[in-house]
Tab-separated table of C-alpha atoms in Angstrom:
chain	number	residue	atom	x	y	z
A	1	MET	CA	143.853	103.174	68.551
A	2	GLN	CA	140.521	102.697	70.296
A	3	ASP	CA	140.121	99.746	72.654
A	4	GLY	CA	139.926	96.519	70.686
A	5	LEU	CA	140.885	97.803	67.255
A	6	GLN	CA	144.604	97.159	67.644
A	7	TYR	CA	143.897	93.554	68.618
A	8	ILE	CA	142.109	92.902	65.318
A	9	CYS	CA	144.977	94.395	63.340
A	10	THR	CA	147.553	92.218	65.094
A	11	ALA	CA	145.592	88.982	65.339
A	12	SER	CA	146.181	87.586	61.862
A	13	VAL	CA	147.232	84.324	63.517
A	14	PRO	CA	145.060	84.588	66.618
A	15	LEU	CA	145.429	81.087	67.988
A	16	SER	CA	149.177	80.800	67.507
A	17	GLN	CA	151.091	80.136	70.670
A	18	GLU	CA	153.835	82.401	69.345
A	19	ARG	CA	151.454	85.331	69.436
A	20	GLY	CA	150.589	84.751	73.071
A	21	PRO	CA	147.242	85.535	74.720
A	22	LEU	CA	144.820	87.563	72.609
A	23	HIS	CA	144.187	90.175	75.288
A	24	ILE	CA	147.838	91.252	75.515
A	25	LYS	CA	148.153	94.676	73.901
A	26	ARG	CA	150.644	94.903	71.042
A	27	THR	CA	152.070	97.941	69.312
A	28	PRO	CA	152.187	97.221	65.574
A	29	VAL	CA	154.695	98.929	63.310
A	30	LEU	CA	153.073	101.905	61.600
A	31	SER	CA	152.638	101.237	57.893
A	32	PHE	CA	150.347	102.132	55.024
A	33	ALA	CA	148.843	98.627	55.083
A	34	LEU	CA	148.018	99.063	58.762
A	35	LEU	CA	146.366	102.433	58.119
A	36	VAL	CA	144.259	100.910	55.331
A	37	GLN	CA	143.116	98.157	57.661
A	38	VAL	CA	142.347	100.588	60.479
A	39	SER	CA	140.430	102.822	58.070
A	40	HIS	CA	138.258	99.958	56.872
A	41	ILE	CA	137.491	98.717	60.367
A	42	GLY	CA	136.596	102.248	61.423
A	43	ARG	CA	134.247	102.692	58.450
A	44	VAL	CA	132.453	99.469	59.341
A	45	ALA	CA	132.004	100.735	62.906
A	46	THR	CA	130.636	104.041	61.575
A	47	TRP	CA	128.092	102.120	59.498
A	48	PHE	CA	126.926	100.282	62.609
A	49	GLU	CA	126.623	103.573	64.489
A	50	GLU	CA	124.040	104.634	61.907
A	51	MET	CA	122.219	101.290	61.965
A	52	TYR	CA	122.134	100.708	65.716
A	53	PRO	CA	119.322	103.189	66.589
A	54	LYS	CA	117.075	101.658	63.904
A	55	ILE	CA	117.633	98.198	65.362
A	56	ARG	CA	117.694	99.123	69.035
A	57	TRP	CA	114.478	101.130	68.831
A	58	ASP	CA	112.398	99.324	66.208
A	59	SER	CA	108.858	100.258	65.230
A	60	GLN	CA	107.549	99.051	68.602
A	61	LYS	CA	109.775	101.558	70.432
A	62	ALA	CA	110.111	104.289	67.823
A	63	TYR	CA	109.113	106.902	70.391
A	64	LEU	CA	112.454	106.276	72.151
A	65	ARG	CA	114.653	106.486	69.040
A	66	ARG	CA	117.527	108.960	69.120
A	67	GLU	CA	121.116	109.391	68.017
A	68	LEU	CA	123.834	107.774	70.085
A	69	ALA	CA	125.739	109.933	72.528
A	70	VAL	CA	129.517	110.093	72.096
A	71	SER	CA	130.081	107.700	74.995
A	72	GLU	CA	127.484	105.267	73.604
A	73	ALA	CA	129.025	105.365	70.137
A	74	ARG	CA	132.409	104.596	71.655
A	75	ALA	CA	130.931	101.702	73.630
A	76	LEU	CA	129.328	100.317	70.454
A	77	ARG	CA	132.616	100.512	68.565
A	78	ARG	CA	134.500	98.816	71.375
A	79	ALA	CA	131.933	96.007	71.540
A	80	LEU	CA	132.045	95.509	67.755
A	81	TYR	CA	135.833	95.376	67.735
A	82	ARG	CA	135.804	92.760	70.460
A	83	GLN	CA	133.120	90.706	68.733
A	84	TRP	CA	135.244	90.920	65.581
A	85	LEU	CA	138.322	89.730	67.460
A	86	PHE	CA	136.405	86.813	68.972
A	87	SER	CA	135.181	85.812	65.512
A	88	LEU	CA	138.696	85.881	64.054
A	89	ALA	CA	140.000	83.789	66.918
A	90	PHE	CA	137.320	81.219	67.597
A	91	HIS	CA	135.065	80.983	64.545
A	92	THR	CA	137.434	79.101	62.273
A	93	PRO	CA	137.469	75.672	60.573
A	94	GLU	CA	139.725	74.436	63.384
A	95	VAL	CA	136.923	75.011	65.916
A	96	THR	CA	134.479	72.256	64.984
A	97	ARG	CA	131.218	70.980	66.354
A	98	THR	CA	132.993	68.067	68.037
A	99	ASN	CA	135.847	69.934	69.714
A	100	ARG	CA	134.434	73.366	70.513
A	101	MET	CA	133.162	72.267	73.927
A	102	ASN	CA	136.284	70.503	75.155
A	103	ALA	CA	137.774	71.953	78.322
A	104	ALA	CA	140.810	73.554	76.682
A	105	SER	CA	138.757	75.353	74.019
A	106	VAL	CA	136.217	76.652	76.523
A	107	ALA	CA	138.963	77.832	78.889
A	108	ASN	CA	140.725	79.636	76.032
A	109	ARG	CA	137.554	81.507	75.078
A	110	CYS	CA	136.691	82.368	78.676
A	111	ARG	CA	140.215	83.684	79.264
A	112	LEU	CA	139.623	86.384	76.663
A	113	LEU	CA	136.218	87.510	77.970
A	114	ARG	CA	137.352	87.548	81.596
A	115	THR	CA	139.726	90.415	80.813
A	116	TRP	CA	136.736	92.714	80.188
A	117	SER	CA	134.566	94.345	82.822
A	118	THR	CA	130.973	93.275	83.425
A	119	ASP	CA	129.626	96.492	81.884
A	120	GLU	CA	131.732	95.863	78.787
A	121	LEU	CA	130.395	92.314	78.551
A	122	LEU	CA	126.835	93.660	78.659
A	123	GLU	CA	127.723	95.995	75.801
A	124	LEU	CA	129.188	93.018	73.924
A	125	GLU	CA	125.896	91.113	74.152
A	126	ASP	CA	123.969	94.201	73.034
A	127	ALA	CA	126.191	94.410	69.939
A	128	ARG	CA	125.759	90.680	69.281
A	129	LEU	CA	121.973	91.105	69.390
A	130	CYS	CA	122.324	93.941	66.884
A	131	LEU	CA	124.162	91.605	64.497
A	132	GLU	CA	121.519	88.931	65.068
A	133	SER	CA	118.731	91.339	64.085
A	134	LEU	CA	120.508	92.270	60.864
A	135	LEU	CA	121.087	88.618	59.992
A	136	ALA	CA	117.433	87.808	60.736
A	137	SER	CA	116.421	90.351	58.086
A	138	ILE	CA	118.874	88.769	55.620
A	139	CYS	CA	117.702	85.203	56.362
A	140	PRO	CA	113.917	85.489	56.935
A	141	THR	CA	111.586	82.618	57.747
A	142	ASN	CA	109.245	81.144	55.152
A	143	GLY	CA	106.369	82.831	56.941
A	144	GLN	CA	107.979	86.262	56.764
A	145	VAL	CA	108.620	85.819	53.048
A	146	PHE	CA	105.054	84.692	52.451
A	147	TRP	CA	103.740	87.621	54.471
A	148	ASN	CA	105.671	90.035	52.254
A	149	SER	CA	104.792	88.261	48.997
A	150	GLY	CA	101.863	90.578	48.407
A	151	ALA	CA	104.303	93.366	47.480
A	152	ASP	CA	104.696	94.276	43.833
A	153	THR	CA	107.663	92.167	42.766
A	154	PHE	CA	107.989	93.622	39.251
A	155	LEU	CA	111.311	95.334	38.621
A	156	GLY	CA	111.419	97.815	35.777
A	157	PRO	CA	114.294	98.098	33.271
A	158	CYS	CA	116.020	100.698	35.467
A	159	GLN	CA	115.750	98.479	38.536
A	160	GLN	CA	117.322	95.232	37.358
A	161	LEU	CA	118.961	93.147	40.047
A	162	GLN	CA	122.677	93.790	40.300
A	163	ARG	CA	124.673	90.797	41.422
A	164	PRO	CA	126.809	91.433	44.491
A	165	ARG	CA	130.565	91.331	43.936
A	166	PHE	CA	132.462	89.599	46.719
A	167	TYR	CA	136.068	90.214	47.628
A	168	PRO	CA	138.488	88.289	49.820
A	169	PHE	CA	139.326	91.428	51.798
A	170	PHE	CA	136.008	91.160	53.617
A	171	TYR	CA	137.323	88.092	55.375
A	172	ASP	CA	140.665	89.506	56.473
A	173	ALA	CA	139.293	93.022	57.211
A	174	HIS	CA	141.105	94.900	54.406
A	175	ALA	CA	138.851	96.914	52.105
A	176	GLU	CA	138.523	99.944	49.873
A	177	ALA	CA	135.264	101.871	49.993
A	178	THR	CA	135.295	102.391	46.213
A	179	GLU	CA	135.047	98.639	45.640
A	180	LEU	CA	131.565	98.383	47.129
A	181	GLU	CA	128.769	98.290	44.571
A	182	THR	CA	125.737	100.528	45.006
A	183	TYR	CA	122.103	100.048	44.034
A	184	SER	CA	119.563	102.450	42.640
A	185	ILE	CA	117.266	100.803	45.191
A	186	PRO	CA	118.829	99.820	48.551
A	187	ALA	CA	119.430	96.090	48.839
A	188	ALA	CA	117.436	95.952	52.081
A	189	GLU	CA	114.324	97.111	50.182
A	190	LEU	CA	114.907	94.829	47.197
A	191	ARG	CA	115.519	91.881	49.483
A	192	VAL	CA	111.919	92.017	50.743
A	193	GLN	CA	110.836	91.136	47.206
A	194	THR	CA	113.601	88.721	46.213
A	195	MET	CA	114.836	86.768	49.244
A	196	GLU	CA	113.672	83.180	49.661
A	197	GLY	CA	112.709	81.759	53.039
A	198	TRP	CA	115.117	79.793	55.214
A	199	GLY	CA	112.569	77.518	56.899
A	200	ASP	CA	110.405	77.961	59.980
A	201	ASP	CA	111.351	79.739	63.205
A	202	ILE	CA	113.397	76.792	64.474
A	203	ASP	CA	115.293	76.484	61.193
A	204	GLN	CA	116.017	80.210	61.282
A	205	TYR	CA	117.294	79.929	64.857
A	206	HIS	CA	119.929	77.390	63.784
A	207	ILE	CA	120.807	79.356	60.643
A	208	LEU	CA	121.359	82.533	62.666
A	209	SER	CA	123.485	80.630	65.167
A	210	SER	CA	125.767	79.629	62.292
A	211	MET	CA	125.697	83.038	60.604
A	212	LEU	CA	126.719	84.793	63.820
A	213	LYS	CA	130.208	83.407	63.244
A	214	LEU	CA	130.606	86.128	60.607
A	215	ASN	CA	132.459	89.251	61.673
A	216	PRO	CA	130.780	92.705	61.568
A	217	SER	CA	132.359	93.573	58.210
A	218	GLN	CA	130.918	90.461	56.596
A	219	VAL	CA	127.475	91.095	58.092
A	220	MET	CA	127.563	94.637	56.716
A	221	VAL	CA	128.475	93.418	53.220
A	222	LEU	CA	125.681	90.848	53.203
A	223	TYR	CA	123.146	93.408	54.411
A	224	GLU	CA	124.160	95.860	51.676
A	225	ASN	CA	124.434	93.299	48.857
A	226	ALA	CA	122.627	89.983	49.365
A	227	LEU	CA	119.338	89.767	47.473
A	228	CYS	CA	118.612	86.044	47.479
A	229	ARG	CA	119.560	82.923	49.366
A	230	ARG	CA	122.145	81.959	46.771
A	231	ASP	CA	124.003	85.240	47.384
A	232	VAL	CA	124.364	84.397	51.062
A	233	GLU	CA	125.478	80.823	50.434
A	234	VAL	CA	128.043	81.848	47.803
A	235	PHE	CA	129.411	84.562	50.067
A	236	VAL	CA	129.873	82.130	52.944
A	237	ASP	CA	131.460	79.487	50.689
A	238	GLU	CA	133.894	81.974	49.156
A	239	HIS	CA	134.998	83.229	52.553
A	240	GLY	CA	135.978	80.049	54.295
A	241	GLY	CA	132.571	78.466	54.771
A	242	GLY	CA	131.639	74.834	54.364
A	243	ASN	CA	130.203	72.044	56.476
A	244	TRP	CA	132.051	73.310	59.551
A	245	PHE	CA	130.247	76.649	59.194
A	246	TRP	CA	126.673	75.463	58.695
A	247	GLU	CA	126.841	72.537	61.141
A	248	ASN	CA	128.422	74.492	63.960
A	249	GLY	CA	126.851	77.311	65.965
A	250	GLU	CA	128.610	80.418	67.211
A	251	ASN	CA	130.553	80.258	70.475
A	252	LEU	CA	130.297	83.804	71.804
A	253	LEU	CA	126.941	83.594	73.593
A	254	HIS	CA	127.818	80.370	75.415
A	255	THR	CA	131.164	81.792	76.520
A	256	TRP	CA	129.529	85.060	77.586
A	257	MET	CA	127.022	83.151	79.725
A	258	LEU	CA	129.765	81.091	81.382
A	259	VAL	CA	131.772	84.176	82.312
A	260	LEU	CA	128.789	86.097	83.697
A	261	HIS	CA	127.590	83.033	85.589
A	262	GLY	CA	131.046	82.804	87.139
A	263	ARG	CA	130.620	86.386	88.337
A	264	GLY	CA	127.356	85.497	90.056
A	265	LEU	CA	124.977	87.297	87.676
A	266	PRO	CA	121.494	85.918	86.816
A	267	ILE	CA	122.004	85.326	83.094
A	268	HIS	CA	118.416	85.372	81.851
A	269	GLU	CA	117.486	88.422	83.907
A	270	VAL	CA	120.500	90.282	82.546
A	271	ARG	CA	119.562	89.415	78.965
A	272	GLU	CA	115.961	90.482	79.598
A	273	LYS	CA	117.189	93.859	80.807
A	274	ILE	CA	119.457	94.262	77.782
A	275	CYS	CA	116.496	93.562	75.481
A	276	SER	CA	114.261	95.954	77.425
A	277	GLY	CA	116.809	98.783	77.358
A	278	LEU	CA	117.844	98.833	81.013
A	279	LEU	CA	121.362	97.542	80.329
A	280	GLY	CA	123.768	97.596	77.410
A	281	ILE	CA	125.156	100.231	75.077
A	282	ALA	CA	122.270	102.714	74.947
A	283	VAL	CA	120.254	102.650	78.160
A	284	ASP	CA	116.711	104.018	77.953
A	285	ASP	CA	115.212	106.328	80.508
A	286	GLU	CA	114.318	103.864	83.274
A	287	LYS	CA	110.780	105.244	83.531
A	288	TYR	CA	110.021	104.342	79.908
A	289	ALA	CA	111.821	101.014	80.036
A	290	ILE	CA	109.992	99.846	83.148
A	291	GLU	CA	106.612	100.984	81.844
A	292	ALA	CA	107.237	99.195	78.569
A	293	ASN	CA	107.164	95.645	79.949
A	294	VAL	CA	106.280	93.334	82.824
A	295	PRO	CA	108.119	89.976	83.026
A	296	GLY	CA	106.218	86.697	83.099
A	297	PHE	CA	106.453	83.090	81.943
A	298	ASP	CA	104.390	80.145	80.717
A	299	ILE	CA	104.599	76.528	81.867
A	300	SER	CA	103.174	73.030	81.441
A	301	HIS	CA	103.708	69.608	83.020
A	302	TYR	CA	107.194	69.568	81.464
A	303	GLN	CA	108.159	71.993	84.250
A	304	SER	CA	107.242	69.872	87.257
A	305	ASP	CA	109.157	71.920	89.834
A	306	VAL	CA	108.640	75.676	89.415
A	307	ASP	CA	110.066	78.124	91.965
A	308	PHE	CA	107.162	80.588	91.972
A	309	ALA	CA	108.411	82.547	94.990
A	310	SER	CA	111.827	83.222	93.440
A	311	ALA	CA	110.242	84.097	90.107
A	312	TYR	CA	107.987	86.645	91.800
A	313	SER	CA	110.920	88.082	93.768
A	314	SER	CA	112.838	88.528	90.512
A	315	GLY	CA	110.057	90.737	89.103
A	316	ALA	CA	107.783	88.321	87.217
A	317	ARG	CA	104.095	89.121	87.690
A	318	PHE	CA	102.102	86.761	85.474
A	319	VAL	CA	102.029	83.055	84.608
A	320	ILE	CA	100.156	81.262	81.822
A	321	ILE	CA	99.656	77.564	82.585
A	322	LYS	CA	98.743	74.722	80.246
A	323	ALA	CA	95.306	73.340	81.095
A	324	THR	CA	94.035	71.287	78.165
A	325	GLU	CA	94.640	69.926	74.675
A	326	GLY	CA	91.992	68.824	72.197
A	327	THR	CA	88.917	67.435	73.996
A	328	THR	CA	90.489	64.549	75.911
A	329	TYR	CA	93.708	65.766	77.534
A	330	THR	CA	94.087	67.727	80.765
A	331	ASP	CA	97.552	68.728	81.963
A	332	PRO	CA	98.368	66.695	85.109
A	333	SER	CA	100.308	69.585	86.672
A	334	PHE	CA	97.722	72.292	86.055
A	335	SER	CA	96.134	72.314	89.520
A	336	ASP	CA	99.472	72.357	91.360
A	337	HIS	CA	100.861	75.056	89.076
A	338	TYR	CA	97.717	77.165	89.374
A	339	GLU	CA	97.712	76.929	93.163
A	340	GLY	CA	101.441	77.693	93.372
A	341	ALA	CA	101.098	80.755	91.153
A	342	THR	CA	98.112	82.019	93.132
A	343	ASN	CA	99.853	81.580	96.484
A	344	ALA	CA	102.906	83.464	95.219
A	345	GLY	CA	100.772	86.461	94.191
A	346	PHE	CA	100.802	86.077	90.405
A	347	ILE	CA	98.177	87.115	87.907
A	348	ARG	CA	97.595	83.781	86.198
A	349	GLY	CA	95.566	82.062	83.518
A	350	GLY	CA	95.288	78.823	81.572
A	351	TYR	CA	96.019	77.944	77.973
A	352	HIS	CA	94.639	75.383	75.551
A	353	PHE	CA	96.819	73.648	72.947
A	354	ALA	CA	94.706	73.556	69.806
A	355	GLN	CA	94.154	70.323	67.869
A	356	PRO	CA	91.993	71.637	65.012
A	357	ALA	CA	91.849	68.330	63.144
A	358	SER	CA	90.383	66.325	66.027
A	359	SER	CA	87.184	68.254	66.866
A	360	SER	CA	85.410	71.571	66.384
A	361	GLY	CA	86.552	74.867	67.832
A	362	ALA	CA	83.377	75.085	69.912
A	363	ALA	CA	83.907	71.626	71.419
A	364	GLN	CA	87.482	72.432	72.398
A	365	ALA	CA	86.541	75.839	73.819
A	366	ASN	CA	83.908	74.245	76.054
A	367	PHE	CA	86.337	71.517	77.156
A	368	PHE	CA	88.920	74.195	77.989
A	369	ILE	CA	86.426	76.238	80.033
A	370	SER	CA	85.310	73.156	81.968
A	371	ASN	CA	88.879	72.196	82.879
A	372	GLY	CA	90.515	75.338	84.203
A	373	GLY	CA	90.408	77.735	81.273
A	374	GLY	CA	87.537	79.908	82.452
A	375	TRP	CA	87.783	83.576	83.382
A	376	SER	CA	86.492	85.715	86.263
A	377	SER	CA	86.820	89.453	86.784
A	378	ASP	CA	88.744	89.129	90.056
A	379	GLY	CA	91.806	91.045	88.884
A	380	ILE	CA	94.122	88.034	89.101
A	381	THR	CA	92.722	85.769	86.366
A	382	LEU	CA	93.708	86.309	82.745
A	383	PRO	CA	91.348	85.310	79.944
A	384	GLY	CA	92.234	81.871	78.604
A	385	MET	CA	94.805	81.584	75.830
A	386	LEU	CA	94.402	79.623	72.595
A	387	ASP	CA	97.770	78.122	71.598
A	388	LEU	CA	98.077	77.913	67.798
A	389	GLU	CA	101.385	76.585	66.506
A	390	TYR	CA	102.981	74.035	64.210
A	391	ASN	CA	101.542	70.543	64.513
A	392	PRO	CA	104.121	68.558	66.540
A	393	SER	CA	103.160	65.251	64.928
A	394	GLY	CA	102.034	65.821	61.363
A	395	ASP	CA	101.145	68.407	58.771
A	396	ASP	CA	102.092	71.935	59.896
A	397	CYS	CA	98.512	73.136	59.550
A	398	TYR	CA	96.812	69.954	60.797
A	399	GLY	CA	95.697	69.036	57.295
A	400	LEU	CA	93.264	71.958	57.109
A	401	SER	CA	93.060	74.697	54.496
A	402	THR	CA	93.556	78.332	55.449
A	403	SER	CA	89.819	79.017	55.283
A	404	GLU	CA	89.061	75.962	57.405
A	405	LEU	CA	91.538	77.042	60.063
A	406	VAL	CA	90.193	80.597	60.122
A	407	SER	CA	86.695	79.174	60.583
A	408	TRP	CA	87.915	76.849	63.367
A	409	ILE	CA	89.610	79.715	65.238
A	410	SER	CA	86.493	81.858	64.913
A	411	ASP	CA	84.379	78.995	66.260
A	412	PHE	CA	86.672	78.661	69.295
A	413	ILE	CA	86.960	82.330	70.259
A	414	GLU	CA	83.280	83.123	69.699
A	415	THR	CA	82.248	80.141	71.834
A	416	TYR	CA	84.654	81.241	74.554
A	417	ASN	CA	83.387	84.831	74.406
A	418	SER	CA	79.745	83.737	74.616
A	419	ALA	CA	80.470	81.671	77.718
A	420	GLU	CA	82.938	83.933	79.550
A	421	GLY	CA	82.183	87.446	78.328
A	422	VAL	CA	85.731	88.074	77.062
A	423	TYR	CA	87.711	86.926	74.064
A	424	PRO	CA	90.646	84.588	74.707
A	425	LEU	CA	94.238	85.553	74.004
A	426	ILE	CA	95.683	84.067	70.815
A	427	TYR	CA	99.220	82.663	70.942
A	428	THR	CA	100.996	82.119	67.636
A	429	SER	CA	104.059	82.916	65.543
A	430	THR	CA	103.974	85.122	62.465
A	431	SER	CA	105.331	82.282	60.330
A	432	TRP	CA	102.638	79.782	61.377
A	433	TRP	CA	99.862	82.352	61.125
A	434	THR	CA	100.959	83.339	57.651
A	435	GLU	CA	101.298	79.787	56.395
A	436	CYS	CA	98.207	78.292	57.991
A	437	THR	CA	95.630	81.107	58.044
A	438	GLY	CA	96.818	82.960	54.944
A	439	ASN	CA	97.752	85.809	57.299
A	440	SER	CA	94.117	86.430	58.214
A	441	ASP	CA	93.328	89.841	59.703
A	442	ALA	CA	89.996	88.709	61.177
A	443	PHE	CA	90.968	88.502	64.845
A	444	GLY	CA	93.127	91.515	65.663
A	445	SER	CA	90.180	93.577	66.882
A	446	LYS	CA	88.958	90.821	69.211
A	447	SER	CA	91.700	88.707	70.766
A	448	PRO	CA	94.900	90.075	72.356
A	449	LEU	CA	98.044	88.754	70.635
A	450	VAL	CA	100.680	86.632	72.351
A	451	ILE	CA	103.507	86.496	69.808
A	452	ALA	CA	106.209	83.814	69.862
A	453	ARG	CA	109.581	84.876	68.506
A	454	TYR	CA	112.957	83.905	69.982
A	455	SER	CA	114.995	86.892	68.905
A	456	SER	CA	116.179	90.301	70.092
A	457	SER	CA	113.092	91.992	68.614
A	458	VAL	CA	109.469	91.057	67.995
A	459	GLY	CA	109.703	91.515	64.229
A	460	GLU	CA	106.690	91.547	61.927
A	461	LEU	CA	103.324	90.862	63.549
A	462	PRO	CA	100.519	88.797	61.996
A	463	ALA	CA	97.939	90.727	59.983
A	464	GLY	CA	95.207	92.419	61.988
A	465	TRP	CA	97.360	93.273	64.999
A	466	SER	CA	99.183	96.596	65.187
A	467	TYR	CA	100.784	95.726	68.527
A	468	TYR	CA	101.390	92.677	70.692
A	469	THR	CA	100.105	92.147	74.239
A	470	ILE	CA	102.627	89.511	75.342
A	471	TRP	CA	105.890	88.474	73.681
A	472	GLN	CA	107.337	85.010	74.300
A	473	TYR	CA	110.976	85.714	73.515
A	474	SER	CA	112.817	82.680	74.930
A	475	ASP	CA	112.203	78.988	75.592
A	476	SER	CA	114.368	79.097	78.709
A	477	TYR	CA	113.191	81.004	81.781
A	478	THR	CA	115.370	80.967	84.883
A	479	TYR	CA	112.691	79.544	87.173
A	480	GLY	CA	111.017	77.224	84.677
A	481	GLY	CA	109.191	77.361	81.339
A	482	ASP	CA	109.301	79.965	78.569
A	483	ALA	CA	110.147	83.617	79.181
A	484	ASP	CA	107.485	86.229	78.364
A	485	THR	CA	107.103	89.983	78.638
A	486	PHE	CA	103.877	91.994	78.819
A	487	ASN	CA	103.723	95.074	76.592
A	488	GLY	CA	102.622	97.559	79.240
A	489	ASP	CA	102.800	98.269	82.958
A	490	GLU	CA	101.316	96.307	85.865
A	491	SER	CA	98.119	98.359	85.963
A	492	GLN	CA	97.494	97.573	82.280
A	493	LEU	CA	98.157	93.885	82.927
A	494	GLN	CA	95.633	93.894	85.760
A	495	ALA	CA	93.130	95.719	83.546
A	496	ILE	CA	93.144	92.707	81.214
A	497	ALA	CA	92.502	90.440	84.201
A	498	LEU	CA	89.601	92.683	85.228
A	499	GLY	CA	88.138	92.570	81.735
């Protein structure tokens, strides 16, 4: 059997002391039941082989899409088998929110991952990100659902929803292919029209953390069958779910980070390279991968001590620094941050946190320009950035209607353009933009997009933009602040600074 598969087949009681350590290879007695189990696990892996290129090279990187080489397919299978084994062992009702971080539990999980090489651990994280992307499409945010609500949701008499049938074998890895229902329309296409939202981006983050406790077989079944939120909840409940499942995140990522940190690897840099295609299962041609992004980060006074020199040495080339908020607040760390970034050699710029309910867009644009948000064509200063996101202390959309917010944004960017000669960048998330502007397409031809999405892929963009300029993909950057990546090479980044 291929590496990892035999462990799944012999780990029916994975935490039992009688079984011994999980990584010890066992030779099971050959039987028909074993062959059935092996066949099912292999079919699941084959399904993921077909899905991986679509996930790994999404619409933003379609020009790189290709079939997996034999060695890459084998690496994907091995990573899936090991993720499956980890799920069987450590994502159980016995591993609760209160005990999962005690020393014995953490040591037990780390003991398993330490038996695998560093390259194999990188492949494991790549496979985990693949599962996360699939689950994100099954459990979309409210904004994503709203954005897709314009589709024709009428289903004709030949396209009636077929309820998924769930079987206990999906939990213990035994299955027959003939027992899977099929649709005249693929479930993934129907789901765009029928799936309810699961909250905002933060809610989705916690939901995905819980859902990642599912094994690859269960993720596959949900992707092929689930059409609405109730389908997902029933599936989880019927396969061992409950409060322990929804109130408890997955353990694999934390364990993976501990093991790699123990080996002296820079965790966030490694994950950035996996996302950009330089590490993992299918490695892109380095020329394309390097040209596709430039690392950077954004900061405010919450990051009082930023190591700019180390960040620059690690490859980061731009910093976006909070300058103002509303018409009365200036960030107390802006000057120090701006000077530190400049001295370290960064391309840098300021950002303004919008408070649309407090004053006009023009007033806030002028306040921003007067307090560090201006632009000059010196090649190292980015146009200012307008930060539009959920209201941290009230109504999501600041109590304004969609038309009022669109008018406010227009007032801000036009005032900025009149004063500085360039349009500011617009920072937002697809969910907020959809909810609060009605997914307006009025600004894509003017302001570059800085998209916020903490996931393995950018996902759907707000209306009006066919591509993003900067992607904020994590709220934890090694040297302080949020982690960003520029969608282009360094010369293109500097071109924006030059205007």
